[in-house]
Amino acid sequence: MTRQHIRPDDSVCVLKGVGEKKALLLERLGVRTVDDLLHFFPRRYEDRRQMAALKDLIPGGPPLPLRARVVTVEERPGYGARAKHITRACLSDESGVVWAVWFNRRGLARVLVPGTELALFGALKQQPGSPELYNPEIEFLSDGAVSRTTGCIVPVYPSTEGLNERSVAKLIAGVLDTLPNAVSDVLPRFISEKYGFADADSALREMHCPTDEQKFKAARARMIFEEFFLLQIGLALRRRRGVLEKTAPAFNAPPNVQARFLASLQFDLTDDQKRVVEEISADLKRSVPMNRLLQGDVGSGKTVVALMALLQALDSGYQAALMAPTGVLAEQHALTLRKWLAPLGVDVGLLTGGLPAAARKAVLSGLSDGSLRLVVGTHALIQDTVKFKNLGLAIIDEQHRFGVLQRRALSSKAEKGAYSPHILVMTATPIPRTLLLLVYGDLAVSVIRQLPKGRQPIRTVCIGESRVPRMEDFLDREMAQGHRVYWVCPLIEESDAFDASPLELRYEQLRARFPNRRVGMLHGRMSERDKTSVMGDFASGKIDLLAATTVVEVGMDVPEATVIVIENAERFGLSQLHQLRGRVGRGPYQSWCVLYAQPKSRDARERLLQFCRLSDGFAIAEADMALRGPGEVCGVRQHGLTDFRVADLSRDSGVMKTARAEAFSLVKSCANPYSEYPELMSAVMGRYGRLLDIAGTA
Ligand code: ADP
Ligand code: MG
């Protein structure tokens, strides 16, 4: 294959020596294209620059890079099960002679012709008799060829069964050799000059085969910058499209339903809620589409804020939608909104997956002819069959459960030409500043920090088996006062379809344990109708104790619930525990969170104790992020936005900020970035076009 024929997005199969089998192995390492291979970087490097002589080898010492000639060679069958075949060779250099031994390398003796020059990397094994060079790495140096394994810094690549580090290294070295200009330089010249970056091609080579420390550091710095820069350009383009190219309806009508709702509300908004309502309202009055993130800890009262925004849309004659990640939560939002809005004569539609056909049809036709102005729903809202007459505002609750993509999906429901609805996303999982800039870089942010007045801090305890009876007595006393209890069981795969699930077992035990209380059960596989009726009964007090899976994790709001028991708490992430704990303490009563756990390690135990001490969602998110990584915690991992090749979000956050500033200022300063920076734009589109839904912007 000549180099003219190889292009970065070709499959690795075009490369010499890569057949179907090797391609499959490479795919296991995440490498499909030539470009993937070029960016498949070593996991570490070995400094073998300092060549040694045979006389420098000491028994039991470290492996050394050597050069020697074959003197004699012999082979024989091995002893024992693992060494079936043994090759031994006597090697010499100017300083001395040494024996080397290899196991199970049939055919090696044939090529170790006396006089052959070898590059080696190996150590002298301490053993009875004379010490030997034990299984050294070898490379044949024909006609004074330059060694790739000695006398230089050697890359060590990730490997997989059937494809070892050396084969990966050889393959990559081969590609770099055939492609003198392996990658094109996508960074604008002025940026490279400003930061003193090497050109892309030499940086790439330096990453694979470092020549010296300074150059390597510079190459890595460039790679990291470039990775962040491409993503930030993508985000800047997305914001630009929002700001420049789209218009949204301005909700300027005087408040009508909104004002009446506020007057009818039984409580005063907190100062934070008022401020956030104002921020959102100001956005909604402009004809630029709002793109705002509302962050507020569990129980801080985001729903009312959302409703204020929904009503502003309504008052201006537009439709508005609220999307929730689970059917149970959508149902609950519908109930809450109906309770508040029925007295004001406003209908609230509900659209979930489990809706009976007739009800679904009614909602769909109401949305398309505009007779239904307010709708709450799940993913069902973004299906193709849903048509809005004039959707003006879309709110997404518990955004971290959806990820970045659905935000676009919902707003694109309403997009016609240059028209786009306003978007508000809400989350209780605080997103650290770095990640915010990174993934939600095109969003404005509002934060609710205070909880409504009169809330008492939730007390959290961690107990083991022995304290369960006392805990159950306590639950009974709580329920006797009319308070309610959640009992959360982790979902464990059932081994046999006829076995009762752990939840069902627990439910039966709890019924037996609390004969005077009404015990209910809730899990994800129940029908929507059953779920609704159980949740309704728990909210109204017909059920005192609810045994549930984590379906209750987000959003559920039952102010009379004062205790949540979390079984096998050690299995949950800290943020998830915090969400679960947020199901209680939503009213004026003292509430409790009981972690019922058998932590197996000291670390696991320490983590739970740490959780007992922490109540602030921001602090918990930080701790969780330190443990599990930011992408995981904020639900962006699966979208690939945080899958960097070299960059590391926590380590390189400073570079990220610089890259962001440069990217945003570049996009802002260009009349048409596509014609001014075609290579940069095509790199951005290739990597992020689909992920960020900006592919069509050109
Ligand atoms: P979250 O932010 O977790 O979504 P919710 O919106 O569900 O929280 O609110 C939690 C509870 O607090 C609800 O019962 C809600 O009616 C109540 N609430 C909200 N704002 C206030 C307030 N300003 N004063 C008193 N209670 C409030
Ligand atoms: Mg909520």
GROMACS .gro file of N, CA and C in nm, residues 31 70 176 183 275 402 447 526 540 559 654:
model
   33
   31VAL      N    1  -0.964   0.095   1.850
   31VAL     CA    2  -0.901   0.148   1.730
   31VAL      C    3  -0.968   0.091   1.606
   70VAL      N    4   2.551  -1.279   1.812
   70VAL     CA    5   2.532  -1.419   1.846
   70VAL      C    6   2.664  -1.493   1.824
  176LEU      N    7   0.360   0.559   1.091
  176LEU     CA    8   0.430   0.688   1.100
  176LEU      C    9   0.539   0.696   0.992
  183VAL      N   10  -0.075   1.381   1.024
  183VAL     CA   11  -0.196   1.455   1.062
  183VAL      C   12  -0.185   1.599   1.014
  275ARG      N   13  -3.495   3.535   4.305
  275ARG     CA   14  -3.388   3.584   4.217
  275ARG      C   15  -3.381   3.501   4.090
  402PHE      N   16  -3.076   1.261   3.175
  402PHE     CA   17  -3.101   1.257   3.031
  402PHE      C   18  -2.974   1.265   2.948
  447VAL      N   19  -2.842   2.947   4.018
  447VAL     CA   20  -2.822   2.856   4.130
  447VAL      C   21  -2.914   2.891   4.248
  526MET      N   22  -4.355  -0.247   3.727
  526MET     CA   23  -4.500  -0.243   3.741
  526MET      C   24  -4.559  -0.159   3.628
  540SER      N   25  -5.096   1.031   4.972
  540SER     CA   26  -5.215   1.070   5.048
  540SER      C   27  -5.220   1.003   5.184
  559PRO      N   28  -4.400   1.539   5.150
  559PRO     CA   29  -4.347   1.609   5.267
  559PRO      C   30  -4.364   1.533   5.399
  654GLY      N   31  -0.685   2.403   3.402
  654GLY     CA   32  -0.633   2.534   3.363
  654GLY      C   33  -0.624   2.548   3.212
   0.00000   0.00000   0.00000
